[in-house]
N, CA, C and O of each residue as an XYZ file, in Angstrom:
448
protein
N      80.648     59.760    -90.748
C      81.517     58.843    -90.419
C      80.816     57.542    -89.837
O      80.061     57.563    -88.865
N      81.179     56.355    -90.590
C      80.611     55.161    -90.035
C      80.883     54.494    -88.934
O      81.970     54.796    -88.441
N      80.323     53.755    -88.419
C      80.447     53.302    -87.511
C      81.143     52.059    -87.640
O      80.970     51.127    -88.426
N      82.179     52.274    -86.473
C      83.056     50.855    -85.841
C      82.420     49.851    -85.693
O      81.582     49.658    -84.813
N      82.872     48.837    -86.844
C      81.877     47.199    -86.333
C      83.252     46.351    -86.040
O      84.295     46.338    -86.694
N      82.961     45.762    -85.032
C      83.476     44.621    -84.573
C      83.004     43.365    -84.619
O      82.112     42.880    -83.924
N      83.806     42.723    -85.692
C      83.127     41.217    -85.833
C      84.325     40.130    -85.489
O      85.511     40.248    -85.794
N      83.580     38.830    -84.634
C      84.664     38.238    -85.228
C      84.492     36.501    -85.400
O      83.687     35.631    -85.067
N      85.129     36.556    -85.762
C      84.879     35.252    -86.748
C      84.544     33.990    -85.804
O      85.095     33.674    -84.750
N      83.379     33.295    -86.550
C      83.265     31.966    -85.698
C      84.147     31.198    -85.593
O      84.907     31.405    -86.539
N      84.574     30.264    -84.873
C      85.789     29.241    -84.476
C      84.669     28.306    -84.802
O      83.439     28.276    -84.787
N      86.155     27.222    -85.241
C      85.939     25.907    -86.133
C      85.405     25.066    -84.677
O      85.787     25.211    -83.516
N      84.305     24.083    -85.296
C      84.441     23.006    -84.247
C      85.590     21.347    -84.533
O      85.262     20.421    -85.276
N      86.329     21.383    -84.067
C      87.272     19.716    -83.651
C      86.704     18.771    -83.808
O      87.101     18.051    -82.891
N      85.883     18.140    -84.465
C      85.274     16.636    -84.458
C      86.205     16.142    -85.310
O      87.010     16.790    -85.978
N      86.010     14.539    -85.239
C      87.122     13.620    -86.035
C      86.054     13.440    -87.536
O      86.224     12.360    -88.102
N      85.334     14.090    -87.987
C      84.676     14.145    -89.014
C      85.222     15.172    -89.887
O      85.645     16.315    -89.712
N      85.033     14.173    -91.170
C      85.893     15.406    -92.682
C      85.434     16.783    -92.844
O      85.821     17.670    -93.606
N      84.579     16.760    -92.011
C      84.255     18.589    -92.111
C      84.739     19.012    -91.056
O      84.992     20.214    -90.970
N      84.969     18.229    -90.089
C      84.689     19.043    -88.545
C      84.308     19.364    -88.196
O      84.658     20.084    -87.261
N      83.004     19.144    -88.631
C      81.396     19.460    -87.826
C      80.738     18.264    -86.949
O      81.233     17.138    -87.004
N      79.590     18.544    -86.126
C      78.812     17.586    -85.241
C      78.247     16.788    -86.535
O      77.261     17.338    -87.024
N      78.588     15.832    -87.062
C      77.773     14.978    -87.823
C      77.329     13.785    -87.088
O      78.329     13.236    -86.626
N      76.113     13.069    -86.745
C      75.762     12.241    -85.789
C      76.391     10.448    -86.743
O      76.881      9.459    -86.197
N      76.066     10.694    -88.393
C      76.183      9.794    -88.818
C      77.441      9.161    -88.521
O      77.642      8.168    -87.822
N      78.544     10.126    -89.373
C      79.954      9.873    -88.910
C      80.487      9.549    -87.685
O      81.248      8.581    -87.694
N      80.254     10.205    -86.426
C      80.274     10.456    -85.526
C      79.822      8.903    -84.890
O      80.283      8.429    -83.851
N      78.988      8.361    -85.624
C      78.442      7.353    -85.392
C      79.210      5.716    -85.729
O      79.321      4.622    -85.175
N      79.542      6.267    -86.759
C      80.466      5.057    -87.604
C      81.346      4.760    -87.064
O      81.716      3.589    -86.990
N      81.989      5.823    -86.484
C      83.357      6.031    -85.313
C      83.155      5.315    -84.690
O      83.563      4.180    -84.934
N      82.542      5.542    -83.743
C      81.944      4.891    -82.651
C      81.660      3.312    -82.758
O      81.711      2.539    -81.801
N      81.423      3.042    -83.781
C      81.117      1.516    -84.583
C      82.404      0.937    -84.384
O      82.813      0.060    -83.623
N      82.841      1.513    -85.095
C      84.795      1.000    -85.589
C      85.422      0.980    -84.317
O      86.600      0.969    -84.674
N      85.439      0.971    -83.356
C      86.165      1.440    -82.085
C      87.125      2.669    -82.411
O      88.352      2.574    -82.450
N      86.601      3.512    -82.576
C      87.490      4.823    -82.809
C      87.526      5.647    -82.041
O      86.377      5.925    -81.698
N      88.432      6.375    -81.427
C      88.282      7.179    -80.603
C      87.465      8.590    -80.710
O      87.816      9.227    -81.703
N      86.431      9.247    -79.902
C      85.900     10.233    -80.729
C      86.585     11.230    -79.856
O      85.876     12.221    -79.684
N      87.589     11.277    -79.327
C      88.123     12.392    -78.751
C      88.415     14.195    -80.001
O      87.478     14.287    -80.794
N      88.912     14.749    -80.074
C      89.132     15.913    -80.670
C      90.062     16.240    -81.331
O      90.888     16.697    -80.541
N      90.571     16.301    -82.666
C      91.369     16.879    -82.798
C      92.179     17.957    -83.017
O      91.770     19.107    -83.184
N      93.148     17.660    -83.018
C      94.220     19.157    -82.596
C      94.344     20.387    -83.546
O      94.716     21.516    -83.226
N      93.927     19.912    -84.877
C      94.545     20.735    -85.811
C      93.146     20.831    -87.140
O      92.744     19.743    -87.552
N      92.636     21.837    -87.600
C      91.799     21.917    -88.324
C      91.718     22.450    -89.141
O      91.824     23.579    -88.661
N      91.508     22.682    -90.894
C      91.728     23.864    -91.823
C      90.244     24.055    -92.034
O      89.312     23.377    -92.466
N      90.443     25.389    -91.497
C      89.071     26.304    -91.168
C      88.647     27.214    -92.290
O      89.056     28.365    -92.438
N      87.576     26.435    -93.256
C      87.299     27.093    -94.254
C      85.835     28.101    -93.850
O      85.332     28.630    -94.841
N      85.134     28.394    -92.486
C      84.443     28.678    -92.379
C      84.717     30.452    -91.950
O      83.995     31.449    -91.973
N      86.390     30.141    -91.507
C      86.452     32.113    -91.258
C      86.277     32.954    -92.325
O      85.709     34.036    -92.471
N      87.190     31.859    -93.380
C      86.978     32.624    -94.958
C      86.415     32.872    -95.708
O      86.798     33.611    -96.614
N      84.925     32.196    -95.615
C      83.694     32.656    -96.021
C      83.227     33.813    -94.857
O      82.522     34.710    -95.320
N      83.418     33.867    -93.952
C      82.765     34.933    -93.023
C      83.885     36.344    -93.589
O      83.570     37.502    -93.860
N      84.584     36.000    -93.604
C      85.581     37.140    -94.006
C      85.313     37.787    -95.464
O      85.428     39.004    -95.611
N      84.945     36.922    -96.561
C      84.586     37.363    -97.535
C      83.150     37.973    -97.613
O      82.745     38.560    -98.616
N      82.550     37.825    -96.694
C      81.126     38.120    -96.612
C      81.159     39.653    -95.812
O      80.061     40.197    -95.930
N      82.083     40.430    -95.077
C      81.737     41.049    -94.720
C      82.053     42.515    -96.262
O      82.835     42.766    -97.179
N      80.890     43.013    -95.644
C      80.935     44.747    -96.529
C      82.762     45.324    -97.113
O      83.576     45.714    -96.276
N      83.019     45.276    -98.270
C      84.223     45.748    -98.899
C      84.736     47.154    -97.852
O      85.747     47.196    -97.150
N      83.951     47.957    -97.980
C      84.256     48.998    -97.403
C      84.738     49.017    -95.524
O      84.952     50.049    -94.888
N      84.783     48.149    -95.183
C      84.732     47.871    -93.493
C      86.039     46.471    -93.424
O      86.117     45.400    -94.025
N      86.731     46.998    -92.608
C      87.897     45.914    -92.639
C      88.465     45.594    -91.303
O      89.461     44.955    -90.964
N      87.191     46.463    -90.396
C      87.524     46.467    -88.824
C      87.253     44.652    -88.552
O      86.065     44.336    -88.499
N      87.867     43.969    -88.453
C      87.782     42.297    -87.941
C      88.644     41.706    -87.062
O      89.758     41.482    -87.535
N      88.428     41.318    -85.680
C      89.030     40.614    -85.085
C      89.436     39.619    -85.790
O      88.434     39.033    -86.199
N      90.712     38.940    -86.278
C      90.993     38.432    -86.495
C      91.323     37.080    -85.945
O      92.535     36.882    -86.022
N      90.688     36.117    -85.436
C      91.708     35.000    -84.351
C      92.695     34.330    -85.153
O      92.153     33.656    -86.030
N      93.913     34.275    -85.165
C      95.049     33.963    -86.155
C      95.209     32.539    -85.039
O      95.294     32.618    -83.814
N      95.220     30.807    -86.165
C      95.425     29.984    -84.554
C      94.558     29.354    -84.246
O      94.632     28.166    -83.931
N      93.411     30.129    -84.283
C      93.042     28.931    -83.548
C      92.328     27.577    -83.939
O      91.621     26.838    -83.253
N      92.767     27.476    -85.370
C      92.583     26.241    -85.763
C      93.318     24.848    -85.088
O      92.920     23.689    -85.212
N      94.531     25.340    -84.326
C      95.303     24.515    -83.741
C      94.884     24.602    -82.289
O      95.785     24.464    -81.462
N      93.669     24.808    -81.862
C      93.399     24.780    -80.504
C      92.466     23.944    -80.089
O      91.738     24.250    -79.144
N      92.326     22.443    -80.917
C      91.309     21.175    -80.694
C      91.463     20.815    -79.424
O      90.424     20.499    -78.843
N      92.768     20.758    -78.635
C      93.114     19.902    -77.861
C      92.503     20.703    -76.138
O      92.592     20.271    -74.989
N      91.971     21.850    -76.632
C      91.451     23.211    -75.571
C      90.172     22.924    -75.718
O      89.414     23.888    -75.608
N      89.739     21.982    -75.915
C      88.470     22.055    -76.260
C      87.798     20.708    -75.288
O      88.465     19.712    -75.011
N      86.604     20.881    -74.927
C      86.236     19.894    -73.771
C      86.373     18.456    -73.974
O      86.165     17.621    -73.093
N      86.718     18.209    -75.125
C      86.698     16.398    -75.527
C      85.809     15.559    -75.890
O      84.715     15.861    -76.368
N      86.237     14.409    -75.677
C      85.172     13.071    -75.793
C      84.778     12.294    -75.013
O      84.429     11.157    -75.330
N      84.749     12.811    -73.682
C      84.321     12.389    -73.018
C      82.980     12.616    -72.006
O      82.580     12.153    -70.938
N      82.429     13.853    -73.238
C      81.354     14.747    -72.917
C      80.167     13.628    -73.677
O      80.736     12.869    -74.461
N      78.891     13.437    -73.596
C      78.066     13.095    -74.680
C      78.332     11.764    -75.493
O      79.366     11.100    -75.556
N      77.088     11.560    -76.105
C      77.470     10.364    -76.862
C      78.593     10.945    -78.046
O      79.058     10.064    -78.769
N      78.874     11.790    -78.196
C      79.948     11.655    -79.067
C      80.688     12.799    -78.428
O      81.274     13.437    -79.303
N      80.861     13.247    -77.331
C      82.063     14.222    -76.919
C      81.264     15.985    -77.483
O      80.302     16.478    -78.072
N      82.188     16.225    -76.957
C      82.202     17.768    -77.354
C      83.157     18.612    -77.637
O      83.662     19.108    -76.630
N      83.796     19.124    -79.099
C      84.433     19.104    -79.639
C      84.563     20.753    -80.375
O      85.373     21.207    -81.183
N      83.223     21.444    -79.593
C      82.810     22.493    -80.330
C      83.225     23.730    -79.080
O      83.655     24.835    -79.412
N      83.024     23.343    -77.682
C      83.181     24.198    -76.973
C      85.083     24.264    -76.625
O      85.900     23.354    -76.760
N      85.311     25.739    -76.140
C      86.416     25.195    -75.353
C      86.366     25.096    -73.658
O      85.338     25.562    -73.166
N      87.335     24.556    -72.742
C      87.384     24.152    -71.848
C      87.690     25.939    -71.245
O      88.203     26.791    -71.972
N      87.179     26.238    -69.585
C      86.724     27.325    -68.841
C      87.851     27.223    -67.683
O      88.054     26.201    -67.027
N      88.707     28.711    -67.505
C      88.681     29.049    -68.039
C      90.228     28.907    -69.469
O      90.946     27.910    -69.530
N      90.358     29.926    -70.257
C      89.999     29.375    -72.026
C      90.523     30.591    -72.678
O      90.823     31.676    -72.178
N      90.575     30.143    -74.014
C      90.928     31.078    -74.855
C      89.675     32.121    -75.462
O      89.808     33.129    -76.156
N      88.593     31.574    -75.006
C      87.155     32.615    -74.801
C      87.349     33.501    -73.702
O      87.116     34.698    -73.868
N      87.785     33.029    -72.493
C      88.282     34.445    -71.083
C      89.256     35.568    -72.170
O      88.837     36.677    -72.503
N      90.234     35.152    -72.486
C      91.294     35.917    -72.833
C      90.465     36.735    -74.686
O      90.661     37.916    -74.972
N      90.063     36.273    -75.134
C      89.229     37.106    -76.493
C      88.246     38.317    -75.659
O      88.256     39.494    -76.019
N      87.394     37.803    -74.474
C      86.856     38.340    -73.540
C      87.466     39.668    -73.170
O      86.803     40.684    -72.959
N      88.654     39.590    -73.112
C      89.172     40.631    -71.993
C      89.916     41.733    -73.410
O      89.961     42.960    -73.322
N      90.391     40.998    -74.531
C      90.301     41.461    -75.770
C      89.429     42.742    -76.359
O      89.638     43.954    -76.421
N      88.017     41.598    -76.882
C      86.842     42.836    -76.942
C      86.541     43.920    -75.675
O      86.543     45.109    -75.993
N      86.293     43.596    -74.316
C      86.343     44.681    -73.816
C      87.510     45.858    -73.612
O      86.954     46.762    -72.988
N      88.879     46.216    -73.877
C      89.699     46.437    -74.424
C      89.237     47.327    -75.439
O      89.037     48.542    -75.454
N      89.099     46.273    -76.416
C      88.835     47.320    -77.615
C      87.430     47.956    -77.960
O      87.260     48.387    -79.101
N      86.442     48.033    -77.050
C      85.390     48.160    -76.982
C      85.490     49.814    -75.999
O      84.678     50.739    -76.017
N      86.720     49.701    -75.258
C      86.809     51.150    -74.465
C      87.107     51.537    -75.119
O      86.326     52.358    -75.599
N      88.355     51.405    -75.761
C      89.284     52.509    -76.779
C      88.032     52.869    -77.765
O      87.674     54.045    -77.702
N      87.289     51.995    -78.702
C      86.106     52.466    -79.541
C      86.191     53.596    -79.021
O      87.012     54.500    -79.174
N      84.732     53.439    -78.000
C      84.145     54.196    -77.157
C      84.739     55.604    -76.492
O      83.944     56.484    -76.165
N      86.340     55.798    -76.286
C      87.079     56.609    -75.920
C      87.379     57.524    -77.148
O      87.229     58.744    -77.084
N      87.798     56.895    -78.237
C      88.302     57.956    -79.284
C      86.874     58.690    -79.923
O      86.963     59.572    -80.778
């Protein structure tokens, strides 16, 4: 019997850069052009697609977080640090709910 693998795909950052990632050159250019540095509300997330494709084909026990691409407004935001924080969620927030779901899933897996 194969072990159950619980894999949670990485949430995407929501910076106002082309890739959505923390890119200091792009963020500095935005800042110099007087562009507000808040987070974008929605991001097309190719990171999750890449992670999903790299999982072993025999095991698709993946906790897929559908809809997290549109949670940019739940991020800490543009008022932190030099360029803001569009990587981390405010707390309590979505991560608390995911932790509860993972706890339940782990208990169910152990009990079966």
